[in-house]
Amino acid sequence: MNNCIICNKHIKDNSYNAYENEYIVVSHGPLTSKVKGYFYIEFKRHIESWMQLTERELKEYVNMLRSLEEFLTHQIQAERIYTVTISEAVRHLHIHIIPRVKDSQLRGVDLIKQATQQLDLIAANITDKEVIDLVESFKSYIKQKQNKLWGEHK
């Protein structure tokens, strides 16, 4: 769909992309969210509802959600992982993965608002380097996990 922001985003090179296969793209959210570890899981195919997902797309989503939760719990010591689907402003089904760390100034709905609406509810900032380092760590984590799975199937 050529007028969809998310479909168009998938065409471009993005240094915040952490994972991509034929079904999903995982990328870190913008710096303006001020939430380190805020990721999106986006379906590559333009779909607008959960009912349109194939079994394979749903499986890829669940596996990636599990991987992100495990990674964020260990990498940034996330105590809670919020998963939110809004798809109001952008009618392409995508999931916001928003971690809350122990010393977070915000919790629950306020943290979700900060991440998704890029409000100024918190003073903390994250840097481009922090995000790229986290994305690279996630890439390594996924590669190790895939290598382990391949080793088990031999």
mmCIF file of C-alpha atoms in Angstrom:
data_model
loop_
_atom_site.group_PDB
_atom_site.id
_atom_site.type_symbol
_atom_site.label_atom_id
_atom_site.label_comp_id
_atom_site.label_asym_id
_atom_site.label_seq_id
_atom_site.Cartn_x
_atom_site.Cartn_y
_atom_site.Cartn_z
ATOM 1 C CA MET A 1 0.000 0.000 0.000
ATOM 2 C CA ASN A 2 1.840 3.091 -1.237
ATOM 3 C CA ASN A 3 0.290 5.662 1.121
ATOM 4 C CA CYS A 4 0.978 3.663 4.304
ATOM 5 C CA ILE A 5 3.738 5.123 6.512
ATOM 6 C CA ILE A 6 4.745 1.680 7.783
ATOM 7 C CA CYS A 7 4.784 0.016 4.350
ATOM 8 C CA ASN A 8 6.917 2.890 3.048
ATOM 9 C CA LYS A 9 9.209 2.661 6.083
ATOM 10 C CA HIS A 10 9.949 -0.984 5.227
ATOM 11 C CA ILE A 11 11.330 0.051 1.840
ATOM 12 C CA LYS A 12 13.956 2.380 3.345
ATOM 13 C CA ASP A 13 17.204 1.562 5.125
ATOM 14 C CA ASN A 14 16.859 2.154 8.853
ATOM 15 C CA SER A 15 19.731 1.909 11.347
ATOM 16 C CA TYR A 16 17.152 1.196 14.073
ATOM 17 C CA ASN A 17 16.001 -2.021 12.368
ATOM 18 C CA ALA A 18 16.880 -4.903 14.657
ATOM 19 C CA TYR A 19 15.385 -7.849 12.771
ATOM 20 C CA GLU A 20 13.598 -8.616 9.541
ATOM 21 C CA ASN A 21 12.284 -11.704 7.829
ATOM 22 C CA GLU A 22 9.581 -12.281 5.227
ATOM 23 C CA TYR A 23 6.789 -11.715 7.789
ATOM 24 C CA ILE A 24 7.873 -9.071 10.304
ATOM 25 C CA VAL A 25 10.193 -6.121 10.888
ATOM 26 C CA VAL A 26 11.423 -5.218 14.374
ATOM 27 C CA SER A 27 12.808 -1.745 14.963
ATOM 28 C CA HIS A 28 13.579 0.536 17.864
ATOM 29 C CA GLY A 29 11.287 3.508 18.398
ATOM 30 C CA PRO A 30 12.364 7.126 17.932
ATOM 31 C CA LEU A 31 14.704 9.005 20.270
ATOM 32 C CA THR A 32 11.856 11.392 21.047
ATOM 33 C CA SER A 33 10.090 8.578 22.907
ATOM 34 C CA LYS A 34 12.829 8.828 25.565
ATOM 35 C CA VAL A 35 12.284 5.117 26.289
ATOM 36 C CA LYS A 36 15.327 2.902 25.753
ATOM 37 C CA GLY A 37 14.252 -0.513 24.538
ATOM 38 C CA TYR A 38 10.986 0.692 22.995
ATOM 39 C CA PHE A 39 10.540 -1.546 19.966
ATOM 40 C CA TYR A 40 7.944 -2.025 17.263
ATOM 41 C CA ILE A 41 6.946 -5.340 15.756
ATOM 42 C CA GLU A 42 5.470 -4.566 12.351
ATOM 43 C CA PHE A 43 4.006 -6.999 9.859
ATOM 44 C CA LYS A 44 5.541 -6.671 6.417
ATOM 45 C CA ARG A 45 2.264 -7.342 4.693
ATOM 46 C CA HIS A 46 -0.206 -4.472 4.922
ATOM 47 C CA ILE A 47 -2.911 -5.700 7.262
ATOM 48 C CA GLU A 48 -5.240 -3.721 9.462
ATOM 49 C CA SER A 49 -6.639 -6.317 11.880
ATOM 50 C CA TRP A 50 -5.612 -9.418 13.799
ATOM 51 C CA MET A 51 -8.159 -11.421 11.778
ATOM 52 C CA GLN A 52 -6.101 -10.906 8.621
ATOM 53 C CA LEU A 53 -2.985 -12.581 10.040
ATOM 54 C CA THR A 54 -1.939 -15.944 8.717
ATOM 55 C CA GLU A 55 -0.975 -18.646 11.204
ATOM 56 C CA ARG A 56 2.667 -18.161 10.198
ATOM 57 C CA GLU A 57 2.553 -14.381 10.799
ATOM 58 C CA LEU A 58 0.974 -14.957 14.206
ATOM 59 C CA LYS A 59 3.638 -17.529 15.089
ATOM 60 C CA GLU A 60 6.427 -15.146 14.021
ATOM 61 C CA TYR A 61 4.890 -12.383 16.156
ATOM 62 C CA VAL A 62 4.587 -14.583 19.257
ATOM 63 C CA ASN A 63 8.150 -15.893 18.911
ATOM 64 C CA MET A 64 9.511 -12.371 18.452
ATOM 65 C CA LEU A 65 7.529 -11.030 21.403
ATOM 66 C CA ARG A 66 8.996 -13.786 23.574
ATOM 67 C CA SER A 67 12.513 -13.021 22.306
ATOM 68 C CA LEU A 68 12.156 -9.274 22.894
ATOM 69 C CA GLU A 69 10.827 -9.820 26.410
ATOM 70 C CA GLU A 70 13.704 -12.139 27.283
ATOM 71 C CA PHE A 71 16.257 -9.761 25.739
ATOM 72 C CA LEU A 72 14.897 -6.615 27.437
ATOM 73 C CA THR A 73 14.588 -8.359 30.797
ATOM 74 C CA HIS A 74 18.266 -9.303 30.706
ATOM 75 C CA GLN A 75 19.777 -6.427 28.724
ATOM 76 C CA ILE A 76 18.159 -3.399 30.403
ATOM 77 C CA GLN A 77 16.675 -5.140 33.451
ATOM 78 C CA ALA A 78 13.084 -4.465 32.381
ATOM 79 C CA GLU A 79 10.689 -5.282 35.205
ATOM 80 C CA ARG A 80 7.590 -5.040 33.060
ATOM 81 C CA ILE A 81 7.002 -5.190 29.312
ATOM 82 C CA TYR A 82 3.903 -3.428 28.014
ATOM 83 C CA THR A 83 2.534 -4.547 24.635
ATOM 84 C CA VAL A 84 0.134 -2.175 22.941
ATOM 85 C CA THR A 85 -1.617 -2.112 19.600
ATOM 86 C CA ILE A 86 -3.408 1.097 18.735
ATOM 87 C CA SER A 87 -3.315 1.395 14.909
ATOM 88 C CA GLU A 88 -5.499 4.497 14.983
ATOM 89 C CA ALA A 89 -3.204 7.057 13.358
ATOM 90 C CA VAL A 90 -1.573 4.439 11.118
ATOM 91 C CA ARG A 91 -3.936 1.734 9.866
ATOM 92 C CA HIS A 92 -1.238 -0.931 9.578
ATOM 93 C CA LEU A 93 -1.272 -3.488 12.385
ATOM 94 C CA HIS A 94 1.857 -3.027 14.498
ATOM 95 C CA ILE A 95 2.714 -3.678 18.121
ATOM 96 C CA HIS A 96 4.494 -1.344 20.518
ATOM 97 C CA ILE A 97 6.838 -3.132 22.949
ATOM 98 C CA ILE A 98 7.496 -0.764 25.852
ATOM 99 C CA PRO A 99 9.795 -1.815 28.695
ATOM 100 C CA ARG A 100 9.607 -0.389 32.190
ATOM 101 C CA VAL A 101 12.775 -0.511 34.261
ATOM 102 C CA LYS A 102 12.894 -0.448 38.058
ATOM 103 C CA ASP A 103 13.782 3.235 38.453
ATOM 104 C CA SER A 104 11.444 4.476 35.716
ATOM 105 C CA GLN A 105 9.784 7.826 36.446
ATOM 106 C CA LEU A 106 6.635 6.613 34.683
ATOM 107 C CA ARG A 107 4.542 3.463 34.869
ATOM 108 C CA GLY A 108 1.551 2.014 33.081
ATOM 109 C CA VAL A 109 -0.509 4.297 30.880
ATOM 110 C CA ASP A 110 1.795 7.287 31.470
ATOM 111 C CA LEU A 111 4.815 5.364 30.158
ATOM 112 C CA ILE A 112 2.787 4.090 27.203
ATOM 113 C CA LYS A 113 1.747 7.679 26.401
ATOM 114 C CA GLN A 114 5.360 8.851 26.640
ATOM 115 C CA ALA A 115 6.555 6.183 24.226
ATOM 116 C CA THR A 116 3.754 6.287 21.681
ATOM 117 C CA GLN A 117 3.020 10.014 21.697
ATOM 118 C CA GLN A 118 6.560 11.294 22.409
ATOM 119 C CA LEU A 119 5.369 13.587 25.197
ATOM 120 C CA ASP A 120 7.667 15.421 27.577
ATOM 121 C CA LEU A 121 6.542 13.533 30.664
ATOM 122 C CA ILE A 122 10.101 12.541 31.584
ATOM 123 C CA ALA A 123 13.325 14.502 31.556
ATOM 124 C CA ALA A 124 15.613 11.625 30.583
ATOM 125 C CA ASN A 125 16.933 11.404 27.057
ATOM 126 C CA ILE A 126 18.426 8.535 25.132
ATOM 127 C CA THR A 127 21.152 8.919 22.549
ATOM 128 C CA ASP A 128 21.432 7.600 19.030
ATOM 129 C CA LYS A 129 24.511 5.613 20.101
ATOM 130 C CA GLU A 130 22.586 3.974 22.970
ATOM 131 C CA VAL A 131 19.824 2.911 20.589
ATOM 132 C CA ILE A 132 22.197 1.623 17.907
ATOM 133 C CA ASP A 133 24.220 -0.286 20.537
ATOM 134 C CA LEU A 134 20.999 -1.856 21.861
ATOM 135 C CA VAL A 135 19.860 -2.745 18.334
ATOM 136 C CA GLU A 136 23.239 -4.360 17.610
ATOM 137 C CA SER A 137 23.036 -6.307 20.884
ATOM 138 C CA PHE A 138 19.590 -7.547 19.910
ATOM 139 C CA LYS A 139 20.861 -8.607 16.488
ATOM 140 C CA SER A 140 23.609 -10.641 18.192
ATOM 141 C CA TYR A 141 21.113 -12.114 20.645
ATOM 142 C CA ILE A 142 18.775 -13.230 17.822
ATOM 143 C CA LYS A 143 21.656 -14.656 15.800
ATOM 144 C CA GLN A 144 22.839 -16.721 18.802
ATOM 145 C CA LYS A 145 19.296 -17.891 19.455
ATOM 146 C CA GLN A 146 18.834 -18.934 15.805
ATOM 147 C CA ASN A 147 22.213 -20.704 15.747
ATOM 148 C CA LYS A 148 21.231 -22.623 18.878
ATOM 149 C CA LEU A 149 17.920 -23.643 17.293
ATOM 150 C CA TRP A 150 19.643 -24.743 14.090
ATOM 151 C CA GLY A 151 22.107 -26.775 16.149
ATOM 152 C CA GLU A 152 19.253 -28.550 17.914
ATOM 153 C CA HIS A 153 17.621 -29.486 14.591
ATOM 154 C CA LYS A 154 20.727 -31.157 13.124
#
